[in-house]
Coordinates of C-alpha atoms and ligand atoms in Angstrom, one line a residue:
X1 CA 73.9 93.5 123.9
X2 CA 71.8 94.6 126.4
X3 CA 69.0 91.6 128.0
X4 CA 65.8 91.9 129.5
X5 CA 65.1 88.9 131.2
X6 CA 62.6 87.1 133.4
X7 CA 61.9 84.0 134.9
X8 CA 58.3 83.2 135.9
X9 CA 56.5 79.7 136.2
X10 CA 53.0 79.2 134.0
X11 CA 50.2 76.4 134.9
X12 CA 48.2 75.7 132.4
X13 CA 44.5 74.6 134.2
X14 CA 43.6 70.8 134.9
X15 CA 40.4 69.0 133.1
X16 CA 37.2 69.0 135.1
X17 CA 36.1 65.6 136.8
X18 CA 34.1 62.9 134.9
X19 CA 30.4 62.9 136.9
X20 CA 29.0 59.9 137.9
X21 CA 25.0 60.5 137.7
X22 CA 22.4 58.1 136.6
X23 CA 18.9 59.8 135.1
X24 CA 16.1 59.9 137.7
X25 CA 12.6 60.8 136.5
X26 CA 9.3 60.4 138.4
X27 CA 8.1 57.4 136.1
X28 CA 11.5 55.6 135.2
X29 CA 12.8 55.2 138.5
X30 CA 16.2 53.1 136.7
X31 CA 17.3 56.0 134.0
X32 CA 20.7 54.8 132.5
X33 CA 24.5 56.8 133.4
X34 CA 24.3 60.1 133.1
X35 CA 27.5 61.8 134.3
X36 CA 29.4 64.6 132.0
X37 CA 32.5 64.8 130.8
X38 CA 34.6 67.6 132.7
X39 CA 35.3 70.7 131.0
X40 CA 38.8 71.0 129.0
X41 CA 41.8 73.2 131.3
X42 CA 42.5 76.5 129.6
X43 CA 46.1 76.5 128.4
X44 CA 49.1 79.1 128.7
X45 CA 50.1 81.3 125.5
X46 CA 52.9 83.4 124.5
X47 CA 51.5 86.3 121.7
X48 CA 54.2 88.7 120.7
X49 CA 52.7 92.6 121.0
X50 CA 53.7 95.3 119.0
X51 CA 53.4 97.6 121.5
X52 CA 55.1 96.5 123.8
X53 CA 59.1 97.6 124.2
X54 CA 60.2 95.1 127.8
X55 CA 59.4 92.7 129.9
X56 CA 59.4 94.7 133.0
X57 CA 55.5 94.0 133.7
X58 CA 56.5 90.2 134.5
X59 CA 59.2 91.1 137.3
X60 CA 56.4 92.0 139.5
X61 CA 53.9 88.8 138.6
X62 CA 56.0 85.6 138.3
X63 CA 53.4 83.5 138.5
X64 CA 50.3 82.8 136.1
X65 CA 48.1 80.1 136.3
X66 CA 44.9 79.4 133.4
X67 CA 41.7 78.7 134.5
X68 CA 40.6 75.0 135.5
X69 CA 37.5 73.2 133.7
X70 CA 34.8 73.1 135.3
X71 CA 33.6 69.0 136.7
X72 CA 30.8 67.5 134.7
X73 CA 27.6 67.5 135.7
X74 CA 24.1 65.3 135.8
X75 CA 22.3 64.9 132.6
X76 CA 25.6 64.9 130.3
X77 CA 26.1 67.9 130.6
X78 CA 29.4 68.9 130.0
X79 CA 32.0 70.9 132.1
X80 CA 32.7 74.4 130.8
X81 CA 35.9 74.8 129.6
X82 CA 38.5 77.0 131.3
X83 CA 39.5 80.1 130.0
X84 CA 42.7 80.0 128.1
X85 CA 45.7 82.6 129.3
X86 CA 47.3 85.1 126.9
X87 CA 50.5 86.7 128.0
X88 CA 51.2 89.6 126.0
X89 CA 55.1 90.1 125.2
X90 CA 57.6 92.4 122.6
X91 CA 58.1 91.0 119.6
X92 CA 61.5 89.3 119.8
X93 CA 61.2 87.7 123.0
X94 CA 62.5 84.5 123.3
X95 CA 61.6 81.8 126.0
X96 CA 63.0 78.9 127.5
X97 CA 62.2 76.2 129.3
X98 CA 64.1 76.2 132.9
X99 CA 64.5 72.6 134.2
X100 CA 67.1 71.0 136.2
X101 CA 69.3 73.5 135.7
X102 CA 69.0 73.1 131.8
X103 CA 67.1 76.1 129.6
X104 CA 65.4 74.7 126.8
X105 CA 64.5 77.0 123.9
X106 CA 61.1 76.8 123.2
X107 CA 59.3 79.3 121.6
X108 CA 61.2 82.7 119.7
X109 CA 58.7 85.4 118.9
X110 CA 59.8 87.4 116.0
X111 CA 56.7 88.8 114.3
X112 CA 54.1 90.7 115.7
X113 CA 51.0 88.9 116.5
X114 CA 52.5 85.1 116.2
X115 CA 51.3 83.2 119.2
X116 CA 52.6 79.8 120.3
X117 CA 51.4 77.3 123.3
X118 CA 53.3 77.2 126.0
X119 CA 51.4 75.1 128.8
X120 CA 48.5 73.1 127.2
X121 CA 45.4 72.7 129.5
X122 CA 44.3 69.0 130.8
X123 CA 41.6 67.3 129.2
X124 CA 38.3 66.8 131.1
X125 CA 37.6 63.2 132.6
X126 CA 35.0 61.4 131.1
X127 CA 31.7 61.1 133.1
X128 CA 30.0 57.5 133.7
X129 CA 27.6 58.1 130.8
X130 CA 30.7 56.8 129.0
X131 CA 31.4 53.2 130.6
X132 CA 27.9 51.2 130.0
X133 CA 27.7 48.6 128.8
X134 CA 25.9 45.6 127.8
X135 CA 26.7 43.9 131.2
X136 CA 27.4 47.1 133.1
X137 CA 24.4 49.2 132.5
X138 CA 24.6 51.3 135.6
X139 CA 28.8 52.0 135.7
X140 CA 30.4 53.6 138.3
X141 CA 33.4 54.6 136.9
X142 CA 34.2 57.9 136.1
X143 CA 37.7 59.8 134.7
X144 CA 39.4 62.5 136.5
X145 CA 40.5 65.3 134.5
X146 CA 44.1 65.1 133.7
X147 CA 46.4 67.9 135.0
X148 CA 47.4 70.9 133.0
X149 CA 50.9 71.5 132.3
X150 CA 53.1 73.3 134.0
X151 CA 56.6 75.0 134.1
X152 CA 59.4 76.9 134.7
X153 CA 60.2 79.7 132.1
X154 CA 62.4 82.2 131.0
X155 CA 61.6 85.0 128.9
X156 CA 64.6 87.0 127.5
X157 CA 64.4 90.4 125.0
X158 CA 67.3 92.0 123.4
X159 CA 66.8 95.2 124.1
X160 CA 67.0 97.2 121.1
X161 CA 67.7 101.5 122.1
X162 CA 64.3 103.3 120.6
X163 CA 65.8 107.1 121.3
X164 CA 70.3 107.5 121.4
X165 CA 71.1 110.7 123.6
X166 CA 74.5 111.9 122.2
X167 CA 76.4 114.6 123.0
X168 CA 79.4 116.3 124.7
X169 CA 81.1 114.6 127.9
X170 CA 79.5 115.8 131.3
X171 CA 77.1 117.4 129.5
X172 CA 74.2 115.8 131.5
X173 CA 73.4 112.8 129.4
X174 CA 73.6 110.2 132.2
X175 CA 71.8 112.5 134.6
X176 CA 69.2 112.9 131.8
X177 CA 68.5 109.3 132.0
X178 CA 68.2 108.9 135.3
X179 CA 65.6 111.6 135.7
X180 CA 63.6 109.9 133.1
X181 CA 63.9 106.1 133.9
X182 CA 64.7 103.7 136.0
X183 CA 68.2 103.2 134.8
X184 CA 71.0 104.7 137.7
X185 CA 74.1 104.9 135.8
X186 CA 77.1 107.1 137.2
X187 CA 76.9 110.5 137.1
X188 CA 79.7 112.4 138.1
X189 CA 81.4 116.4 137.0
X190 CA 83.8 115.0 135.1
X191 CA 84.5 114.1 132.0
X192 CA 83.7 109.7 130.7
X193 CA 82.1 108.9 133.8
X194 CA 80.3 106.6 131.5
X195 CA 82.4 104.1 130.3
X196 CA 79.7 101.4 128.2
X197 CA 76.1 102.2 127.3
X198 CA 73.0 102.5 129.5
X199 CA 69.8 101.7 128.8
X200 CA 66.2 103.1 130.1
X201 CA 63.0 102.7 129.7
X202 CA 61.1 105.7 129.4
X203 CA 57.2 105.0 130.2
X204 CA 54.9 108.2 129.8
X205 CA 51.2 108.0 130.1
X206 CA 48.7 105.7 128.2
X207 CA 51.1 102.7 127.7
X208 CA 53.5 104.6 125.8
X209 CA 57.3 103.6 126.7
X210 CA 60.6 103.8 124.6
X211 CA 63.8 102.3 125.7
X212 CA 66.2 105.3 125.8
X213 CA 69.9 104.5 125.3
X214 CA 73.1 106.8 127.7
X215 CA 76.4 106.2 125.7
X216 CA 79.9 107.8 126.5
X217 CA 80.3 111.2 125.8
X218 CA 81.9 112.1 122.2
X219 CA 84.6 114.8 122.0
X220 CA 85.8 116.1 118.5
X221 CA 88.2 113.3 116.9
X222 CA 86.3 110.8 118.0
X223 CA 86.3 108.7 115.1
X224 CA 90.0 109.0 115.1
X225 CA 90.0 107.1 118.5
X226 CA 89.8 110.6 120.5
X227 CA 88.5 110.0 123.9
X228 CA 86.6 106.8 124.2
X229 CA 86.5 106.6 120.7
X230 CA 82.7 106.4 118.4
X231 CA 82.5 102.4 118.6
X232 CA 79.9 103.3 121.2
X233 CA 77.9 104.7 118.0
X234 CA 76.9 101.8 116.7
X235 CA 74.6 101.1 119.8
X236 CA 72.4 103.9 118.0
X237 CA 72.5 102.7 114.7
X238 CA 68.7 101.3 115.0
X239 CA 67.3 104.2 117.4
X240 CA 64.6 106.2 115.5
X241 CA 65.3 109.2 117.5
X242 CA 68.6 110.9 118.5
X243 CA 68.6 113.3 121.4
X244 CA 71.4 115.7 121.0
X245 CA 72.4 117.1 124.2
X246 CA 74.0 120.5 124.7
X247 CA 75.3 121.6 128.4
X248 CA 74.4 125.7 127.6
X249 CA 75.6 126.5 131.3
X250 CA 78.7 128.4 131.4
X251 CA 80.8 126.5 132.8
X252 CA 82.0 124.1 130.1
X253 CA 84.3 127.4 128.7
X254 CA 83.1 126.2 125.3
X255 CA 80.7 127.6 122.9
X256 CA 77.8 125.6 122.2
X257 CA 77.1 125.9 118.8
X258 CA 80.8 125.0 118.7
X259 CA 79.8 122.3 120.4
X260 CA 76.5 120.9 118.5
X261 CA 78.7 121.3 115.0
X262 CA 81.5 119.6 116.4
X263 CA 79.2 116.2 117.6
X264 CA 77.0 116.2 114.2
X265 CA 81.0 116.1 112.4
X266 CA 81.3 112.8 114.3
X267 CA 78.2 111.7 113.4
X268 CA 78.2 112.0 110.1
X269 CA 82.0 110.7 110.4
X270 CA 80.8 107.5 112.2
X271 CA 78.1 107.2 108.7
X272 CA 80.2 107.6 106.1
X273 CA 82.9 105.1 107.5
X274 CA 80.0 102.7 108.0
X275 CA 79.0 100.9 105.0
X276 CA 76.0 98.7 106.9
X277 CA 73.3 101.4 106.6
X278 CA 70.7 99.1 106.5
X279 CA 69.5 98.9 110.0
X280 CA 68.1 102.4 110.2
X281 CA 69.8 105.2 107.7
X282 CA 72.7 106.5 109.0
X283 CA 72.9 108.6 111.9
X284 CA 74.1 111.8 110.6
X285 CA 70.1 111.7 108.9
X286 CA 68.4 110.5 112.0
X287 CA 65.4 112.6 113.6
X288 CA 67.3 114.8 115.6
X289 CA 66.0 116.8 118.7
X290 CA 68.2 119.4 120.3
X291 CA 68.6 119.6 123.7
X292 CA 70.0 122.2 125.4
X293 CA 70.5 121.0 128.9
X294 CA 71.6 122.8 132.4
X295 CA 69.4 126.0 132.1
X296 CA 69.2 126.1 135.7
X297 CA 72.5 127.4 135.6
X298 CA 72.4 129.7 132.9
X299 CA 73.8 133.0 133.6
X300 CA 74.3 134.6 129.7
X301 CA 71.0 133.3 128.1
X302 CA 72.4 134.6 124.6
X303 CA 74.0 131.2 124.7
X304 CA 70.9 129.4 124.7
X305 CA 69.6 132.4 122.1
X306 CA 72.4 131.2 120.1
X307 CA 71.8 127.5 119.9
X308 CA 68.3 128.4 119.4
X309 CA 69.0 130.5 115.8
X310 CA 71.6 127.6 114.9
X311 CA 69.2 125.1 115.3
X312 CA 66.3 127.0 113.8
X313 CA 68.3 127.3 110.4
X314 CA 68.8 123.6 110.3
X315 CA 65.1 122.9 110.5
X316 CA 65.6 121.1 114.3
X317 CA 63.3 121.6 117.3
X318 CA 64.9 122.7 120.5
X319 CA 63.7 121.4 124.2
X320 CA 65.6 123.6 126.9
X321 CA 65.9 121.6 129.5
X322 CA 67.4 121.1 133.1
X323 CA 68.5 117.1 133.8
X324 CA 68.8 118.5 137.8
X325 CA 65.3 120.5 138.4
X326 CA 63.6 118.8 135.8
X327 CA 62.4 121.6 134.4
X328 CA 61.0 121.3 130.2
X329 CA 61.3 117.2 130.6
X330 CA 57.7 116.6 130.3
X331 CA 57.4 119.0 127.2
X332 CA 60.7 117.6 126.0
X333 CA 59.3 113.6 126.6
X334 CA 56.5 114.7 124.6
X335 CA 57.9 115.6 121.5
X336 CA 60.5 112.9 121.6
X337 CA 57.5 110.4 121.4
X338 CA 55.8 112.1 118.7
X339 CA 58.8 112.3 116.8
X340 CA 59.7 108.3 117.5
X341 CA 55.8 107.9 116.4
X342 CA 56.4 110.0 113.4
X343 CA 59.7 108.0 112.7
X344 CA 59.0 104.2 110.9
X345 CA 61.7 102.0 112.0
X346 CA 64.6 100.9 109.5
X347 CA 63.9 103.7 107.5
X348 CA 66.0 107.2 107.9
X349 CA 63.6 110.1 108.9
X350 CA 63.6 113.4 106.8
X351 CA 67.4 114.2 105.8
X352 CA 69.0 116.5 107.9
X353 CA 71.6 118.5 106.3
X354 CA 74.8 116.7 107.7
X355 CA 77.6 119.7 109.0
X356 CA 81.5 118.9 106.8
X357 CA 83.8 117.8 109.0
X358 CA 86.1 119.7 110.9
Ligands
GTP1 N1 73.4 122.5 137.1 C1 73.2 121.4 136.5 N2 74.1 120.4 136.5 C2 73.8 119.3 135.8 C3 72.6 119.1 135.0 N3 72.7 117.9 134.4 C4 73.8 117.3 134.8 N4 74.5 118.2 135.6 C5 75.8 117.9 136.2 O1 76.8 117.7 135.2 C6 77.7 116.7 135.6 C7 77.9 115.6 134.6 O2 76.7 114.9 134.5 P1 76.6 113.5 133.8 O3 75.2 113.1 133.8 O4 77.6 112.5 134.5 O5 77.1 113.8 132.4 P2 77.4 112.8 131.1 O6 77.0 113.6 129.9 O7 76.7 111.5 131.4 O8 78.9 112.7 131.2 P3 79.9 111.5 130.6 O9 79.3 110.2 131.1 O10 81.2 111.8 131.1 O11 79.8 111.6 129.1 C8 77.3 116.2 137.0 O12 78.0 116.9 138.0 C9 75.8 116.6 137.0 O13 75.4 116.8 138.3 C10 71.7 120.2 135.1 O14 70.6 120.2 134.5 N5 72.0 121.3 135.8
MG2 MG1 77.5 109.7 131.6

């Protein structure tokens, strides 16, 4: 399982100070207390966004602090109170309390939009206006506002992979994923470099981000244990989204149709011998984009032509692309989110007519 995590500290704001006044006016010289009660501390919450996919906005601000209430004020008048602080996190993030080396759970966000105090604020002092009485009529005690909480937390996500790339060994995946994110897996000309799954997170413009997952290349037989095996698979069993990646350069010797058939047989392998279907319709029925990747080295373009046809007559789209130059990424990106916005979680997108066996 793969962790996002964070630690940041949160203060919620202390109460305003009690005032010590008394009422002056022209003709009553000897008004009585006065003083206003300080204004209530804003306090720290936790609200779980749907649209939000990590917690990488809080590495760079680890500290947040809410607003202090304001003192009290002549006339009883009343502090203002401080403004309360929302942080915004993915639904599913869970935080903890960090103290003394301890973590205390506190707080699990599972559905979107539930919000839960984390710090609360302190409340105001009371002013003098509070403390007469009938042998005190002109007190001079006031409150101070009582501090607002504060700690030490830890916000974790389980990463969950929005888009699965899939494909051939060397054909570029991990490469792919490095252009695109942050993630720097291995990338080497040879086949498994990648031995466990990456994850990325892709952001494009106007807050829109997916977290993209790099697993270890399939070869034909995989779900007979062949190469590393399809156990890696199951990593992609929630995506919405499966990039298919095809190296169309020449210099895999192999035929990329060949190819393409030969991965969708292990995908739809890897479903049938799966009987928990629930999480997201099996893979072999997944949104599927084709991705025909190192065209910066493509000497017989009637490969590319080729993969083109085959993917036409099974009713996928096809993004050329090259990992390397970056060349068709941003087109590629493009349609990958409108497909991921097209695609409703935990439900299987359009069928797409599964390929026997081989
Ligand atoms: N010319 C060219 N080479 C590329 C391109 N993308 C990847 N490569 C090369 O292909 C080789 C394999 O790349 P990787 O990203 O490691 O491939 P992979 O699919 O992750 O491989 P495994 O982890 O073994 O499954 C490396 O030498 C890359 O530099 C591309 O667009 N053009
Ligand atoms: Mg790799």
């Amino acid at each position: 399982m793969f962790v996002d995590e964070v630690d940041i500290h949160v203060t919620a704001g202390d109460g305003g100070r009690g005032c010590l006044s008394f009422h002056r006016e022209k003709l009553a010289p000897r008004g009585g207390p006065d003083g206003g009660d300080g204004g209530q501390g804003g306090s720290v919450y936790l609200a779980a966004s749907p649209h939000l996919n990590t917690l990488v906005s809080y590495r760079f601000h680890p500290t947040y602090t809410a607003q202090r209430g304001a003192h009290g004020e002549g006339s009883n008048r009343t502090g203002r109170n401080g403004s309360d602080l929302v942080l915004q996190v993915p639904v599913g993030t869970e935080a903890f309390e960090t103290r003394d080396g301890s973590t205390i759970p506190i707080a699990d966000l599972r559905e979107a939009g539930q919000r839960v105090t984390i710090a609360r604020g302190g409340r105001g002092g009371r002013g003098n206006q509070h403390f007469a009485s009938s042998t005190n009529q002109a007190p001079r005690r006031t409150e101070l506002g009582l501090p607002g909480e504060s700690l030490a937390l830890r916000l974790q996500l389980k990463l969950l992979a929005d888009v699965g790339l899939v494909g051939f060994p060397n054909v570029g995946k991990s490469t792919l994923i490095s252009r695109i994110s942050a993630a720097r897996p291995k990338i080497a000309n040879y086949p498994f470099t990648t031995l466990s799954p990456n994850l990325g997170v892709v952001s494009l413009s106007d807050e829109r981000s997916f977290v993209v997952a790099d697993i270890p290349g399939l070869v034909s037989g995989a779900h007979k244990g062949l190469g590393l095996g399809d156990r890696f698979l199951r990593h992609l069993e929630r995506t919405r989204v499966l990039l298919h990646i095809v190296d169309v350069s020449s210099l895999t010797g192999r035929e990329p149709n060949d190819d393409f058939d030969a991965i969708c047989a292990e995908l739809t392998q890897f479903s049938t011998t799966r009987s928990d279907e629930k999480l997201g319709g099996s893979l072999s029925n997944k949104h599927q984009i084709v991705v025909p990747n190192k065209v910066d080295a493509l000497e017989q373009p009637d490969r590319l032509d080729r993969l083109r046809e085959h993917a036409r007559r099974l009713g996928l789209k096809v993004y050329p692309v090259s990992a390397v130059t970056g060349q068709g990424i941003d087109a590629m990106l493009e349609a990958v989110w409108a497909a991921f916005e097209a695609t409703p979680l935990n439900q299987p997108s359009h069928p797409q007519p599964s390929i026997t066996p081989l």
